[in-house]
mmCIF file of C-alpha atoms in Angstrom:
data_model
loop_
_atom_site.group_PDB
_atom_site.id
_atom_site.type_symbol
_atom_site.label_atom_id
_atom_site.label_comp_id
_atom_site.label_asym_id
_atom_site.label_seq_id
_atom_site.Cartn_x
_atom_site.Cartn_y
_atom_site.Cartn_z
ATOM 1 C CA UNK H 1 0.000 0.000 0.000
ATOM 2 C CA UNK H 2 1.452 3.405 -0.947
ATOM 3 C CA UNK H 3 1.735 5.967 1.856
ATOM 4 C CA UNK H 4 -1.653 7.732 2.173
ATOM 5 C CA UNK H 5 -0.035 11.172 2.419
ATOM 6 C CA UNK H 6 1.250 10.827 -1.131
ATOM 7 C CA UNK H 7 -2.306 11.675 -2.163
ATOM 8 C CA UNK H 8 -2.667 15.396 -2.789
ATOM 9 C CA UNK H 9 -4.577 17.227 -0.019
ATOM 10 C CA UNK H 10 -4.590 14.191 2.294
ATOM 11 C CA UNK H 11 -3.031 16.114 5.172
ATOM 12 C CA UNK H 12 -5.515 18.975 4.671
ATOM 13 C CA UNK H 13 -8.448 16.553 4.647
ATOM 14 C CA UNK H 14 -7.292 14.774 7.785
ATOM 15 C CA UNK H 15 -6.595 18.037 9.628
ATOM 16 C CA UNK H 16 -10.058 19.393 8.800
ATOM 17 C CA UNK H 17 -11.853 16.215 9.852
ATOM 18 C CA UNK H 18 -9.880 16.013 13.106
ATOM 19 C CA UNK H 19 -10.836 19.615 13.844
ATOM 20 C CA UNK H 20 -14.494 18.705 13.294
ATOM 21 C CA UNK H 21 -14.144 15.789 15.710
ATOM 22 C CA UNK H 22 -12.473 17.917 18.372
ATOM 23 C CA UNK H 23 -15.066 20.689 18.093
ATOM 24 C CA UNK H 24 -17.993 18.266 17.744
ATOM 25 C CA UNK H 25 -19.129 19.992 14.570
ATOM 26 C CA UNK H 26 -22.184 18.981 12.578
ATOM 27 C CA UNK H 27 -20.732 16.757 9.843
ATOM 28 C CA UNK H 28 -22.605 15.291 6.881
ATOM 29 C CA UNK H 29 -21.281 12.451 4.732
ATOM 30 C CA UNK H 30 -22.745 12.942 1.245
ATOM 31 C CA UNK H 31 -22.824 9.670 -0.673
ATOM 32 C CA UNK H 32 -24.046 8.472 -4.042
ATOM 33 C CA UNK H 33 -26.679 5.973 -5.093
ATOM 34 C CA UNK H 34 -24.480 3.297 -6.667
ATOM 35 C CA UNK H 35 -22.558 0.556 -4.833
ATOM 36 C CA UNK H 36 -19.290 2.500 -4.790
ATOM 37 C CA UNK H 37 -20.977 5.553 -3.300
ATOM 38 C CA UNK H 38 -23.014 3.562 -0.782
ATOM 39 C CA UNK H 39 -20.037 1.513 0.451
ATOM 40 C CA UNK H 40 -17.889 4.652 0.637
ATOM 41 C CA UNK H 41 -20.465 6.412 2.802
ATOM 42 C CA UNK H 42 -20.917 3.270 4.911
ATOM 43 C CA UNK H 43 -17.183 3.179 5.619
ATOM 44 C CA UNK H 44 -17.121 6.790 6.791
ATOM 45 C CA UNK H 45 -20.256 6.435 8.928
ATOM 46 C CA UNK H 46 -19.181 3.209 10.613
ATOM 47 C CA UNK H 47 -15.726 4.646 11.356
ATOM 48 C CA UNK H 48 -17.285 7.690 13.027
ATOM 49 C CA UNK H 49 -19.684 5.446 14.918
ATOM 50 C CA UNK H 50 -16.774 3.299 16.074
ATOM 51 C CA UNK H 51 -15.064 6.318 17.620
ATOM 52 C CA UNK H 52 -18.334 7.610 19.153
ATOM 53 C CA UNK H 53 -18.746 10.617 16.894
ATOM 54 C CA UNK H 54 -22.274 11.515 15.852
ATOM 55 C CA UNK H 55 -22.503 12.164 12.121
ATOM 56 C CA UNK H 56 -25.368 12.533 9.665
ATOM 57 C CA UNK H 57 -25.557 11.258 6.089
ATOM 58 C CA UNK H 58 -27.267 12.226 2.871
ATOM 59 C CA UNK H 59 -27.795 10.061 -0.205
ATOM 60 C CA UNK H 60 -29.362 11.824 -3.203
ATOM 61 C CA UNK H 61 -32.527 10.535 -4.784
ATOM 62 C CA UNK H 62 -31.741 9.458 -8.336
ATOM 63 C CA UNK H 63 -35.063 10.803 -9.630
ATOM 64 C CA UNK H 64 -35.415 14.036 -7.631
ATOM 65 C CA UNK H 65 -31.826 15.146 -6.961
ATOM 66 C CA UNK H 66 -29.874 13.767 -9.917
ATOM 67 C CA UNK H 67 -26.246 12.742 -9.792
ATOM 68 C CA UNK H 68 -23.611 14.320 -7.568
ATOM 69 C CA UNK H 69 -23.908 17.400 -5.412
ATOM 70 C CA UNK H 70 -27.237 19.207 -5.532
ATOM 71 C CA UNK H 71 -27.067 22.903 -4.657
ATOM 72 C CA UNK H 72 -30.612 23.029 -3.287
ATOM 73 C CA UNK H 73 -29.991 20.098 -0.934
ATOM 74 C CA UNK H 74 -26.637 21.573 0.145
ATOM 75 C CA UNK H 75 -28.453 24.807 0.948
ATOM 76 C CA UNK H 76 -31.098 22.981 3.001
ATOM 77 C CA UNK H 77 -28.472 21.057 4.966
ATOM 78 C CA UNK H 78 -26.459 24.208 5.644
ATOM 79 C CA UNK H 79 -29.593 25.935 6.908
ATOM 80 C CA UNK H 80 -30.108 22.920 9.172
ATOM 81 C CA UNK H 81 -26.655 23.427 10.704
ATOM 82 C CA UNK H 82 -24.164 21.328 8.739
ATOM 83 C CA UNK H 83 -20.661 22.758 9.103
ATOM 84 C CA UNK H 84 -18.614 20.182 7.178
ATOM 85 C CA UNK H 85 -19.537 18.022 4.196
ATOM 86 C CA UNK H 86 -17.504 14.952 3.257
ATOM 87 C CA UNK H 87 -18.524 13.939 -0.251
ATOM 88 C CA UNK H 88 -17.722 10.394 -1.351
ATOM 89 C CA UNK H 89 -17.823 9.158 -4.956
ATOM 90 C CA UNK H 90 -18.864 12.604 -6.150
ATOM 91 C CA UNK H 91 -17.953 16.257 -5.849
ATOM 92 C CA UNK H 92 -14.991 16.567 -8.204
ATOM 93 C CA UNK H 93 -17.147 18.585 -10.627
ATOM 94 C CA UNK H 94 -19.509 20.006 -7.993
ATOM 95 C CA UNK H 95 -18.044 23.518 -8.124
ATOM 96 C CA UNK H 96 -21.384 25.327 -7.878
ATOM 97 C CA UNK H 97 -22.641 23.309 -4.902
ATOM 98 C CA UNK H 98 -19.327 23.699 -3.063
ATOM 99 C CA UNK H 99 -19.592 27.445 -3.561
ATOM 100 C CA UNK H 100 -23.100 27.376 -2.069
ATOM 101 C CA UNK H 101 -21.721 25.609 1.012
ATOM 102 C CA UNK H 102 -18.984 28.224 1.322
ATOM 103 C CA UNK H 103 -21.569 31.016 1.174
ATOM 104 C CA UNK H 104 -23.161 29.510 4.279
ATOM 105 C CA UNK H 105 -19.811 29.219 6.048
ATOM 106 C CA UNK H 106 -19.636 25.426 5.647
ATOM 107 C CA UNK H 107 -16.597 23.622 4.271
ATOM 108 C CA UNK H 108 -16.271 20.598 2.014
ATOM 109 C CA UNK H 109 -13.837 17.687 1.794
ATOM 110 C CA UNK H 110 -14.189 15.992 -1.596
ATOM 111 C CA UNK H 111 -13.369 12.264 -1.850
ATOM 112 C CA UNK H 112 -13.725 11.106 -5.441
ATOM 113 C CA UNK H 113 -12.111 9.082 -8.214
ATOM 114 C CA UNK H 114 -13.708 10.514 -11.344
ATOM 115 C CA UNK H 115 -11.824 12.666 -13.822
ATOM 116 C CA UNK H 116 -11.579 16.299 -12.699
ATOM 117 C CA UNK H 117 -12.844 19.152 -14.845
ATOM 118 C CA UNK H 118 -10.708 22.086 -15.925
ATOM 119 C CA UNK H 119 -11.199 23.749 -12.525
ATOM 120 C CA UNK H 120 -11.298 21.963 -9.182
ATOM 121 C CA UNK H 121 -14.036 22.866 -6.698
ATOM 122 C CA UNK H 122 -13.003 25.410 -4.074
ATOM 123 C CA UNK H 123 -13.081 22.844 -1.264
ATOM 124 C CA UNK H 124 -10.851 22.701 1.802
ATOM 125 C CA UNK H 125 -9.433 19.436 0.409
ATOM 126 C CA UNK H 126 -9.928 17.485 -2.825
ATOM 127 C CA UNK H 127 -8.829 13.847 -2.726
ATOM 128 C CA UNK H 128 -8.753 12.323 -6.200
ATOM 129 C CA UNK H 129 -5.873 10.238 -7.606
ATOM 130 C CA UNK H 130 -6.686 11.606 -11.086
ATOM 131 C CA UNK H 131 -5.614 15.120 -10.161
ATOM 132 C CA UNK H 132 -2.661 16.130 -12.330
ATOM 133 C CA UNK H 133 -0.758 17.213 -9.217
ATOM 134 C CA UNK H 134 -1.470 14.043 -7.208
ATOM 135 C CA UNK H 135 1.604 11.882 -6.537
ATOM 136 C CA UNK H 136 -0.337 8.851 -5.299
ATOM 137 C CA UNK H 137 0.965 6.107 -7.611
ATOM 138 C CA UNK H 138 -2.181 3.977 -7.907
ATOM 139 C CA UNK H 139 -4.701 5.895 -10.009
ATOM 140 C CA UNK H 140 -7.141 2.993 -10.361
ATOM 141 C CA UNK H 141 -8.890 3.196 -6.997
ATOM 142 C CA UNK H 142 -12.656 3.352 -6.785
ATOM 143 C CA UNK H 143 -14.073 5.979 -4.433
ATOM 144 C CA UNK H 144 -14.398 3.371 -1.699
ATOM 145 C CA UNK H 145 -10.657 2.728 -2.056
ATOM 146 C CA UNK H 146 -9.868 6.436 -1.742
ATOM 147 C CA UNK H 147 -12.163 6.542 1.299
ATOM 148 C CA UNK H 148 -10.364 3.619 2.911
ATOM 149 C CA UNK H 149 -6.982 5.264 2.341
ATOM 150 C CA UNK H 150 -8.373 8.435 3.949
ATOM 151 C CA UNK H 151 -9.487 6.430 6.981
ATOM 152 C CA UNK H 152 -6.001 4.915 7.299
ATOM 153 C CA UNK H 153 -4.485 8.416 7.315
ATOM 154 C CA UNK H 154 -7.161 9.724 9.695
ATOM 155 C CA UNK H 155 -6.620 6.884 12.160
ATOM 156 C CA UNK H 156 -2.860 7.456 12.064
ATOM 157 C CA UNK H 157 -3.308 11.136 12.950
ATOM 158 C CA UNK H 158 -5.761 10.326 15.739
ATOM 159 C CA UNK H 159 -3.277 7.778 17.073
ATOM 160 C CA UNK H 160 -0.529 10.422 16.989
ATOM 161 C CA UNK H 161 -2.744 12.701 19.075
ATOM 162 C CA UNK H 162 -3.381 9.938 21.675
ATOM 163 C CA UNK H 163 -7.047 9.825 20.709
ATOM 164 C CA UNK H 164 -7.102 6.072 21.385
ATOM 165 C CA UNK H 165 -5.447 6.304 24.770
ATOM 166 C CA UNK H 166 -8.689 5.496 26.578
ATOM 167 C CA UNK H 167 -10.643 3.792 23.809
ATOM 168 C CA UNK H 168 -10.168 0.919 21.363
ATOM 169 C CA UNK H 169 -8.573 1.661 18.002
ATOM 170 C CA UNK H 170 -10.606 0.634 14.942
ATOM 171 C CA UNK H 171 -9.120 -2.275 12.989
ATOM 172 C CA UNK H 172 -9.521 -0.989 9.431
ATOM 173 C CA UNK H 173 -8.999 -4.461 7.999
ATOM 174 C CA UNK H 174 -12.577 -5.059 9.120
ATOM 175 C CA UNK H 175 -13.685 -2.295 6.732
ATOM 176 C CA UNK H 176 -12.298 -4.189 3.721
ATOM 177 C CA UNK H 177 -15.542 -6.116 3.216
ATOM 178 C CA UNK H 178 -17.214 -2.840 2.202
ATOM 179 C CA UNK H 179 -14.176 -1.660 0.242
ATOM 180 C CA UNK H 180 -14.011 -4.896 -1.726
ATOM 181 C CA UNK H 181 -17.719 -4.818 -2.593
ATOM 182 C CA UNK H 182 -17.507 -1.249 -3.899
ATOM 183 C CA UNK H 183 -14.250 -1.882 -5.758
ATOM 184 C CA UNK H 184 -15.543 -4.903 -7.670
ATOM 185 C CA UNK H 185 -18.918 -3.333 -8.458
ATOM 186 C CA UNK H 186 -17.378 -0.146 -9.841
ATOM 187 C CA UNK H 187 -15.522 -2.316 -12.377
ATOM 188 C CA UNK H 188 -12.065 -0.830 -11.755
ATOM 189 C CA UNK H 189 -8.996 -2.845 -12.694
ATOM 190 C CA UNK H 190 -8.064 -5.414 -10.076
ATOM 191 C CA UNK H 191 -4.365 -4.589 -10.099
ATOM 192 C CA UNK H 192 -2.119 -3.047 -7.475
ATOM 193 C CA UNK H 193 -3.908 -1.816 -4.369
ATOM 194 C CA UNK H 194 -7.313 -2.743 -5.808
ATOM 195 C CA UNK H 195 -6.259 -6.376 -6.041
ATOM 196 C CA UNK H 196 -4.982 -6.335 -2.460
ATOM 197 C CA UNK H 197 -8.225 -4.737 -1.255
ATOM 198 C CA UNK H 198 -10.370 -7.371 -2.975
ATOM 199 C CA UNK H 199 -8.124 -10.299 -2.062
ATOM 200 C CA UNK H 200 -8.261 -9.481 1.648
ATOM 201 C CA UNK H 201 -11.798 -8.101 1.440
ATOM 202 C CA UNK H 202 -13.136 -11.472 0.275
ATOM 203 C CA UNK H 203 -11.805 -13.008 3.486
ATOM 204 C CA UNK H 204 -13.416 -10.220 5.487
ATOM 205 C CA UNK H 205 -16.798 -10.750 3.823
ATOM 206 C CA UNK H 206 -16.639 -14.404 4.866
ATOM 207 C CA UNK H 207 -16.109 -13.288 8.488
ATOM 208 C CA UNK H 208 -18.073 -10.030 8.335
ATOM 209 C CA UNK H 209 -19.572 -8.762 11.580
ATOM 210 C CA UNK H 210 -22.094 -6.694 9.605
ATOM 211 C CA UNK H 211 -25.575 -8.162 9.718
ATOM 212 C CA UNK H 212 -26.366 -6.517 6.372
ATOM 213 C CA UNK H 213 -23.428 -8.118 4.575
ATOM 214 C CA UNK H 214 -24.295 -11.532 6.011
ATOM 215 C CA UNK H 215 -27.933 -11.051 5.001
ATOM 216 C CA UNK H 216 -26.926 -10.141 1.440
ATOM 217 C CA UNK H 217 -24.891 -13.338 1.169
ATOM 218 C CA UNK H 218 -27.805 -15.374 2.523
ATOM 219 C CA UNK H 219 -30.489 -13.906 0.264
ATOM 220 C CA UNK H 220 -28.196 -14.217 -2.757
ATOM 221 C CA UNK H 221 -27.527 -17.860 -1.977
ATOM 222 C CA UNK H 222 -23.780 -17.199 -1.789
ATOM 223 C CA UNK H 223 -21.544 -19.403 0.326
ATOM 224 C CA UNK H 224 -19.383 -16.776 2.055
ATOM 225 C CA UNK H 225 -16.617 -19.359 2.559
ATOM 226 C CA UNK H 226 -16.285 -19.828 -1.229
ATOM 227 C CA UNK H 227 -16.786 -16.224 -2.256
ATOM 228 C CA UNK H 228 -15.268 -14.805 -5.448
ATOM 229 C CA UNK H 229 -15.197 -11.405 -7.115
ATOM 230 C CA UNK H 230 -17.838 -12.783 -9.494
ATOM 231 C CA UNK H 231 -20.232 -13.373 -6.621
ATOM 232 C CA UNK H 232 -19.796 -9.743 -5.539
ATOM 233 C CA UNK H 233 -20.301 -8.385 -9.047
ATOM 234 C CA UNK H 234 -23.286 -10.506 -10.050
ATOM 235 C CA UNK H 235 -25.065 -11.414 -6.816
ATOM 236 C CA UNK H 236 -24.281 -9.011 -3.977
ATOM 237 C CA UNK H 237 -23.674 -5.679 -5.730
ATOM 238 C CA UNK H 238 -26.831 -5.649 -7.898
ATOM 239 C CA UNK H 239 -28.981 -6.017 -4.780
ATOM 240 C CA UNK H 240 -27.409 -2.879 -3.285
ATOM 241 C CA UNK H 241 -27.761 -1.034 -6.595
ATOM 242 C CA UNK H 242 -31.413 -2.003 -6.859
ATOM 243 C CA UNK H 243 -32.413 0.183 -3.916
ATOM 244 C CA UNK H 244 -31.347 3.361 -5.704
ATOM 245 C CA UNK H 245 -32.976 2.289 -8.964
ATOM 246 C CA UNK H 246 -36.334 1.178 -7.571
ATOM 247 C CA UNK H 247 -36.766 3.392 -4.507
ATOM 248 C CA UNK H 248 -33.975 5.117 -2.564
ATOM 249 C CA UNK H 249 -30.315 4.168 -2.090
ATOM 250 C CA UNK H 250 -30.521 5.159 1.570
ATOM 251 C CA UNK H 251 -31.943 1.662 2.142
ATOM 252 C CA UNK H 252 -28.656 0.165 0.966
ATOM 253 C CA UNK H 253 -26.692 2.489 3.223
ATOM 254 C CA UNK H 254 -28.890 1.590 6.181
ATOM 255 C CA UNK H 255 -28.388 -2.114 5.427
ATOM 256 C CA UNK H 256 -24.577 -1.817 5.383
ATOM 257 C CA UNK H 257 -24.405 0.264 8.536
#
C-alpha cells in the first residue's frame, strides 16, 4: 500500500476532519446511489460510529436530486446546521454546490475518483488520484478505495494525538468487506492496491460482523466461505444497486451500517 499522504490534499483533509471531531461539529457524509458511493459512505459512517462521533448522512434521490452534489440540498443542509460536508464518490465537478456551502460558512472535503474538470471545486481538500498534481501512484482506486486510504491516514493522525489512549482503536482491515464490494462493483482494474483490497476483502466478507453483509450473502444464496469477485459483481452488488434504482439508495446504506 502506498503511503496515504502521497495523495494530494490528504493532510488537509485529515486536519479538517480532526478539527471537526475535536469541536464536535455537525458533519454530513454525502454519498451516491451506486454501490461505490453507498459503500464509501458506509465506511465513513461506521468509522465515526466506532469512535463515538455523531454524524449525519445524505444520499441523493436518483429521480429528484440527480447525480452528484445538488445545490438546493446543500443549501437545506447548511440551513439545518451542517458545518462540514464529506462527499464520497462525487464532488470533483460540484463547483457550484461547493460554492453554495462556502456562502453559508460550511466547508467541504471531496473524496472522489472521477476525472476532474478544468477547474477543481473550491473545497478545503480534494482527494482524487486523477488530479494532475497528485503523486499517489495507484490511479485505479474506486471511491471506496480512496475513502479507505483516507481512513487509514485519519486513524494514524488520531493515534498520533493519543485519541485512542482510553478507547479501542478501529481495525480498518474489518472495513475491507465494504471496500471490496464497492471496488468490484465499480468495475475498476483489479491490479495493485485494488487487487490487495479485494483479495483481503473477500476473506473479510466471509467473516463479516455486519448483519447486512451476512444477510446479502444469505439472500443471494452465496456461500461466504467460497466467495469470489464474481459473486460480488453478479449477486451481492446488484442487490445494493437495486435500492437506488427502484426506490432510494438510503436503504442500501442503512443495510450496510
